[in-house]
C-alpha cells in the first residue's frame, strides 16, 4: 500500500476511498495526517505499548490484545516480502513460513478502534490488521499499513489520489 506506483488503478482507487472514509470519520484529512505523524514520532513503536492504546491530542487508538516486540519485528520483515510477492505468507515450504503464519494467527483477531477526541469530528472507525484473500493468501489491511507503517507522505498521496476518469474540473 505504501508505494502507490506498484498498484493497479482499481487498487489505488480502493485504497484512496478506504483511507478517505477513515480520515473523514476521524475529523478530516488534517487530523488523520496529524495522527499518523504522532504515531511515527512515538518511541517505542505504539503497537508494542503495554496498555494496547495510543493517545494523542486529536484522538485515541485502542486494541484488544498486547503485541510483543518479536511479533512486530517478524511482521515488519514479512511486510517487505508482501510487496514483492503479493502475499504476506511465504511459500508453504519456506523457512520462515511457520513463524509468519504464527504472527498472522496471533494478530488476526485484534480489532483496532480509532476515535477522535471530539465526538462531533466523526464516529471514528475500526479495522483488523489483515485481509484474508483465501486460505493461502493474506495481505496487510491498507488502513493498518497506512496508520502504523507507511510514510506520512505516501498516505497523503493516497488520500489526494484522483481516480482515472474523475479528474477535477472535468464535466460531461
PDB file of C-alpha atoms in Angstrom:
ATOM      1  CA  UNK A   1       0.000   0.000   0.000  1.00  0.00           C
ATOM      2  CA  UNK A   2       2.864   2.349   0.738  1.00  0.00           C
ATOM      3  CA  UNK A   3       4.038   2.596  -2.862  1.00  0.00           C
ATOM      4  CA  UNK A   4       1.045   3.640  -4.958  1.00  0.00           C
ATOM      5  CA  UNK A   5       3.002   3.269  -8.182  1.00  0.00           C
ATOM      6  CA  UNK A   6       3.007  -0.537  -7.769  1.00  0.00           C
ATOM      7  CA  UNK A   7      -0.802  -0.717  -7.544  1.00  0.00           C
ATOM      8  CA  UNK A   8      -3.348  -1.011 -10.322  1.00  0.00           C
ATOM      9  CA  UNK A   9      -5.698   1.923 -10.924  1.00  0.00           C
ATOM     10  CA  UNK A  10      -8.513  -0.051  -9.276  1.00  0.00           C
ATOM     11  CA  UNK A  11      -6.379  -0.789  -6.186  1.00  0.00           C
ATOM     12  CA  UNK A  12      -5.339   2.872  -5.978  1.00  0.00           C
ATOM     13  CA  UNK A  13      -8.989   3.904  -6.126  1.00  0.00           C
ATOM     14  CA  UNK A  14      -9.997   1.371  -3.452  1.00  0.00           C
ATOM     15  CA  UNK A  15      -7.186   2.425  -1.099  1.00  0.00           C
ATOM     16  CA  UNK A  16      -7.955   6.101  -1.695  1.00  0.00           C
ATOM     17  CA  UNK A  17     -11.653   5.623  -0.895  1.00  0.00           C
ATOM     18  CA  UNK A  18     -10.964   3.487   2.187  1.00  0.00           C
ATOM     19  CA  UNK A  19      -8.410   5.926   3.632  1.00  0.00           C
ATOM     20  CA  UNK A  20     -10.596   8.931   2.795  1.00  0.00           C
ATOM     21  CA  UNK A  21     -13.534   7.360   4.678  1.00  0.00           C
ATOM     22  CA  UNK A  22     -11.280   6.749   7.670  1.00  0.00           C
ATOM     23  CA  UNK A  23      -9.942  10.307   7.567  1.00  0.00           C
ATOM     24  CA  UNK A  24     -13.467  11.763   7.350  1.00  0.00           C
ATOM     25  CA  UNK A  25     -14.591   9.590  10.276  1.00  0.00           C
ATOM     26  CA  UNK A  26     -11.659  10.910  12.318  1.00  0.00           C
ATOM     27  CA  UNK A  27     -12.365  14.589  11.658  1.00  0.00           C
ATOM     28  CA  UNK A  28     -10.784  15.158   8.256  1.00  0.00           C
ATOM     29  CA  UNK A  29      -7.530  14.681   6.383  1.00  0.00           C
ATOM     30  CA  UNK A  30      -5.537  17.088   8.556  1.00  0.00           C
ATOM     31  CA  UNK A  31      -6.445  15.391  11.857  1.00  0.00           C
ATOM     32  CA  UNK A  32      -5.825  11.982  10.283  1.00  0.00           C
ATOM     33  CA  UNK A  33      -2.380  13.031   8.999  1.00  0.00           C
ATOM     34  CA  UNK A  34      -1.518  14.534  12.389  1.00  0.00           C
ATOM     35  CA  UNK A  35      -2.447  11.180  13.968  1.00  0.00           C
ATOM     36  CA  UNK A  36      -0.013   9.466  11.591  1.00  0.00           C
ATOM     37  CA  UNK A  37       2.738  11.953  12.419  1.00  0.00           C
ATOM     38  CA  UNK A  38       2.207  11.387  16.155  1.00  0.00           C
ATOM     39  CA  UNK A  39       2.451   7.619  15.625  1.00  0.00           C
ATOM     40  CA  UNK A  40       5.703   7.992  13.638  1.00  0.00           C
ATOM     41  CA  UNK A  41       7.221  10.189  16.356  1.00  0.00           C
ATOM     42  CA  UNK A  42       6.257   7.799  19.158  1.00  0.00           C
ATOM     43  CA  UNK A  43       9.074   5.699  20.652  1.00  0.00           C
ATOM     44  CA  UNK A  44       8.875   2.765  21.169  1.00  0.00           C
ATOM     45  CA  UNK A  45       6.503   1.784  18.363  1.00  0.00           C
ATOM     46  CA  UNK A  46       2.902   2.287  19.615  1.00  0.00           C
ATOM     47  CA  UNK A  47       1.904  -1.281  18.727  1.00  0.00           C
ATOM     48  CA  UNK A  48       4.095  -2.694  21.493  1.00  0.00           C
ATOM     49  CA  UNK A  49       2.848  -0.479  24.318  1.00  0.00           C
ATOM     50  CA  UNK A  50       1.753  -2.499  27.321  1.00  0.00           C
ATOM     51  CA  UNK A  51      -1.649  -0.825  27.604  1.00  0.00           C
ATOM     52  CA  UNK A  52      -2.767  -1.535  23.988  1.00  0.00           C
ATOM     53  CA  UNK A  53      -3.592   2.118  23.474  1.00  0.00           C
ATOM     54  CA  UNK A  54      -2.184   5.137  21.659  1.00  0.00           C
ATOM     55  CA  UNK A  55      -3.449   8.552  22.689  1.00  0.00           C
ATOM     56  CA  UNK A  56      -2.706  11.911  21.137  1.00  0.00           C
ATOM     57  CA  UNK A  57      -4.298  15.363  21.097  1.00  0.00           C
ATOM     58  CA  UNK A  58      -6.831  14.567  18.361  1.00  0.00           C
ATOM     59  CA  UNK A  59      -7.844  11.056  19.300  1.00  0.00           C
ATOM     60  CA  UNK A  60      -7.150   7.549  20.500  1.00  0.00           C
ATOM     61  CA  UNK A  61      -6.430   4.141  19.025  1.00  0.00           C
ATOM     62  CA  UNK A  62      -7.249   1.146  21.243  1.00  0.00           C
ATOM     63  CA  UNK A  63      -6.862  -2.544  20.555  1.00  0.00           C
ATOM     64  CA  UNK A  64      -7.815  -5.686  22.424  1.00  0.00           C
ATOM     65  CA  UNK A  65      -4.546  -7.613  22.733  1.00  0.00           C
ATOM     66  CA  UNK A  66      -0.941  -6.866  23.669  1.00  0.00           C
ATOM     67  CA  UNK A  67       1.506  -7.166  20.767  1.00  0.00           C
ATOM     68  CA  UNK A  68       5.026  -8.179  21.680  1.00  0.00           C
ATOM     69  CA  UNK A  69       8.115  -6.733  20.004  1.00  0.00           C
ATOM     70  CA  UNK A  70       9.186 -10.081  18.478  1.00  0.00           C
ATOM     71  CA  UNK A  71       5.839 -10.316  16.627  1.00  0.00           C
ATOM     72  CA  UNK A  72       6.189  -6.725  15.426  1.00  0.00           C
ATOM     73  CA  UNK A  73       9.710  -7.387  14.134  1.00  0.00           C
ATOM     74  CA  UNK A  74       8.574 -10.527  12.284  1.00  0.00           C
ATOM     75  CA  UNK A  75       5.651  -8.597  10.811  1.00  0.00           C
ATOM     76  CA  UNK A  76       7.980  -5.846   9.593  1.00  0.00           C
ATOM     77  CA  UNK A  77      10.154  -8.426   7.810  1.00  0.00           C
ATOM     78  CA  UNK A  78       7.125 -10.186   6.291  1.00  0.00           C
ATOM     79  CA  UNK A  79       5.754  -6.827   5.137  1.00  0.00           C
ATOM     80  CA  UNK A  80       8.759  -6.364   2.838  1.00  0.00           C
ATOM     81  CA  UNK A  81       8.094  -9.734   1.192  1.00  0.00           C
ATOM     82  CA  UNK A  82       4.395  -8.940   0.778  1.00  0.00           C
ATOM     83  CA  UNK A  83       5.120  -6.041  -1.549  1.00  0.00           C
ATOM     84  CA  UNK A  84       7.297  -8.328  -3.701  1.00  0.00           C
ATOM     85  CA  UNK A  85       5.060 -11.408  -3.811  1.00  0.00           C
ATOM     86  CA  UNK A  86       1.552 -10.021  -3.180  1.00  0.00           C
ATOM     87  CA  UNK A  87       1.193 -12.227  -0.102  1.00  0.00           C
ATOM     88  CA  UNK A  88       2.293 -11.760   3.489  1.00  0.00           C
ATOM     89  CA  UNK A  89       2.755 -15.522   3.815  1.00  0.00           C
ATOM     90  CA  UNK A  90       5.841 -17.052   2.214  1.00  0.00           C
ATOM     91  CA  UNK A  91       5.569 -20.285   0.212  1.00  0.00           C
ATOM     92  CA  UNK A  92       4.479 -23.209   2.430  1.00  0.00           C
ATOM     93  CA  UNK A  93       7.888 -24.918   2.346  1.00  0.00           C
ATOM     94  CA  UNK A  94       9.843 -21.719   3.089  1.00  0.00           C
ATOM     95  CA  UNK A  95      11.977 -21.489   6.211  1.00  0.00           C
ATOM     96  CA  UNK A  96      10.009 -18.546   7.687  1.00  0.00           C
ATOM     97  CA  UNK A  97       6.533 -19.881   6.805  1.00  0.00           C
ATOM     98  CA  UNK A  98       5.625 -21.170  10.295  1.00  0.00           C
ATOM     99  CA  UNK A  99       6.891 -18.017  12.024  1.00  0.00           C
ATOM    100  CA  UNK A 100       4.905 -15.716   9.739  1.00  0.00           C
ATOM    101  CA  UNK A 101       1.820 -17.941   9.956  1.00  0.00           C
ATOM    102  CA  UNK A 102       2.110 -17.726  13.755  1.00  0.00           C
ATOM    103  CA  UNK A 103       2.282 -13.907  13.547  1.00  0.00           C
ATOM    104  CA  UNK A 104      -0.854 -13.871  11.367  1.00  0.00           C
ATOM    105  CA  UNK A 105      -2.706 -16.216  13.740  1.00  0.00           C
ATOM    106  CA  UNK A 106      -1.659 -14.129  16.729  1.00  0.00           C
ATOM    107  CA  UNK A 107      -2.574 -10.729  15.276  1.00  0.00           C
ATOM    108  CA  UNK A 108      -5.599 -11.611  13.116  1.00  0.00           C
ATOM    109  CA  UNK A 109      -8.197 -11.457  15.931  1.00  0.00           C
ATOM    110  CA  UNK A 110      -7.068  -7.992  17.060  1.00  0.00           C
ATOM    111  CA  UNK A 111      -9.505  -5.161  16.374  1.00  0.00           C
ATOM    112  CA  UNK A 112      -8.252  -1.570  16.362  1.00  0.00           C
ATOM    113  CA  UNK A 113     -10.737   1.180  17.312  1.00  0.00           C
ATOM    114  CA  UNK A 114      -9.805   4.713  16.254  1.00  0.00           C
ATOM    115  CA  UNK A 115     -11.806   7.519  17.829  1.00  0.00           C
ATOM    116  CA  UNK A 116     -11.456  11.294  17.517  1.00  0.00           C
ATOM    117  CA  UNK A 117     -11.069  13.209  20.789  1.00  0.00           C
ATOM    118  CA  UNK A 118     -14.095  15.352  19.951  1.00  0.00           C
ATOM    119  CA  UNK A 119     -17.204  13.288  19.156  1.00  0.00           C
ATOM    120  CA  UNK A 120     -18.537  15.908  16.730  1.00  0.00           C
ATOM    121  CA  UNK A 121     -15.500  15.338  14.482  1.00  0.00           C
ATOM    122  CA  UNK A 122     -16.791  11.917  13.477  1.00  0.00           C
ATOM    123  CA  UNK A 123     -17.732   8.444  14.632  1.00  0.00           C
ATOM    124  CA  UNK A 124     -14.230   7.033  14.272  1.00  0.00           C
ATOM    125  CA  UNK A 125     -13.593   3.671  12.632  1.00  0.00           C
ATOM    126  CA  UNK A 126     -12.270   0.209  13.318  1.00  0.00           C
ATOM    127  CA  UNK A 127     -10.224  -2.337  11.392  1.00  0.00           C
ATOM    128  CA  UNK A 128      -8.266  -5.563  11.701  1.00  0.00           C
ATOM    129  CA  UNK A 129      -4.615  -5.940  10.674  1.00  0.00           C
ATOM    130  CA  UNK A 130      -5.072  -8.387   7.788  1.00  0.00           C
ATOM    131  CA  UNK A 131      -7.221  -9.049   4.757  1.00  0.00           C
ATOM    132  CA  UNK A 132      -7.628 -12.795   4.272  1.00  0.00           C
ATOM    133  CA  UNK A 133      -7.930 -13.280   0.499  1.00  0.00           C
ATOM    134  CA  UNK A 134      -8.103 -17.081   0.657  1.00  0.00           C
ATOM    135  CA  UNK A 135      -6.621 -19.834   2.839  1.00  0.00           C
ATOM    136  CA  UNK A 136      -3.165 -19.345   1.304  1.00  0.00           C
ATOM    137  CA  UNK A 137      -3.159 -15.572   0.738  1.00  0.00           C
ATOM    138  CA  UNK A 138      -3.036 -12.917   3.439  1.00  0.00           C
ATOM    139  CA  UNK A 139      -2.341  -9.216   2.953  1.00  0.00           C
ATOM    140  CA  UNK A 140      -1.916  -6.337   5.332  1.00  0.00           C
ATOM    141  CA  UNK A 141      -5.067  -4.288   5.632  1.00  0.00           C
ATOM    142  CA  UNK A 142      -4.250  -0.989   3.846  1.00  0.00           C
ATOM    143  CA  UNK A 143      -5.600   1.022   6.797  1.00  0.00           C
ATOM    144  CA  UNK A 144      -3.371  -0.890   9.260  1.00  0.00           C
ATOM    145  CA  UNK A 145      -0.399  -0.450   6.925  1.00  0.00           C
ATOM    146  CA  UNK A 146      -1.110   3.264   6.449  1.00  0.00           C
ATOM    147  CA  UNK A 147      -1.623   4.000  10.143  1.00  0.00           C
ATOM    148  CA  UNK A 148       1.391   2.195  11.528  1.00  0.00           C
ATOM    149  CA  UNK A 149       3.985   1.722   8.786  1.00  0.00           C
ATOM    150  CA  UNK A 150       3.731   3.819   5.600  1.00  0.00           C
ATOM    151  CA  UNK A 151       5.347   7.224   5.403  1.00  0.00           C
ATOM    152  CA  UNK A 152       3.033  10.163   6.029  1.00  0.00           C
ATOM    153  CA  UNK A 153       3.899  11.433   2.526  1.00  0.00           C
ATOM    154  CA  UNK A 154       2.714   8.205   0.857  1.00  0.00           C
ATOM    155  CA  UNK A 155      -0.546   8.195   2.850  1.00  0.00           C
ATOM    156  CA  UNK A 156      -1.085  11.829   1.896  1.00  0.00           C
ATOM    157  CA  UNK A 157      -0.528  10.866  -1.752  1.00  0.00           C
ATOM    158  CA  UNK A 158      -3.125   8.076  -1.407  1.00  0.00           C
ATOM    159  CA  UNK A 159      -5.610  10.490   0.185  1.00  0.00           C
ATOM    160  CA  UNK A 160      -5.115  13.006  -2.639  1.00  0.00           C
ATOM    161  CA  UNK A 161      -5.251  10.398  -5.428  1.00  0.00           C
ATOM    162  CA  UNK A 162      -7.743  11.214  -8.181  1.00  0.00           C
ATOM    163  CA  UNK A 163      -9.158   8.112  -9.878  1.00  0.00           C
ATOM    164  CA  UNK A 164      -8.823   7.973 -13.659  1.00  0.00           C
ATOM    165  CA  UNK A 165     -11.876   9.432 -15.362  1.00  0.00           C
ATOM    166  CA  UNK A 166     -12.678  11.538 -12.290  1.00  0.00           C
ATOM    167  CA  UNK A 167     -10.166  14.316 -12.851  1.00  0.00           C
ATOM    168  CA  UNK A 168     -11.060  17.552 -11.140  1.00  0.00           C
ATOM    169  CA  UNK A 169     -12.668  20.177 -13.289  1.00  0.00           C
ATOM    170  CA  UNK A 170     -13.956  17.849 -15.996  1.00  0.00           C
ATOM    171  CA  UNK A 171     -17.630  17.843 -16.793  1.00  0.00           C
ATOM    172  CA  UNK A 172     -19.596  15.721 -19.183  1.00  0.00           C
TER     173      UNK A 172
END
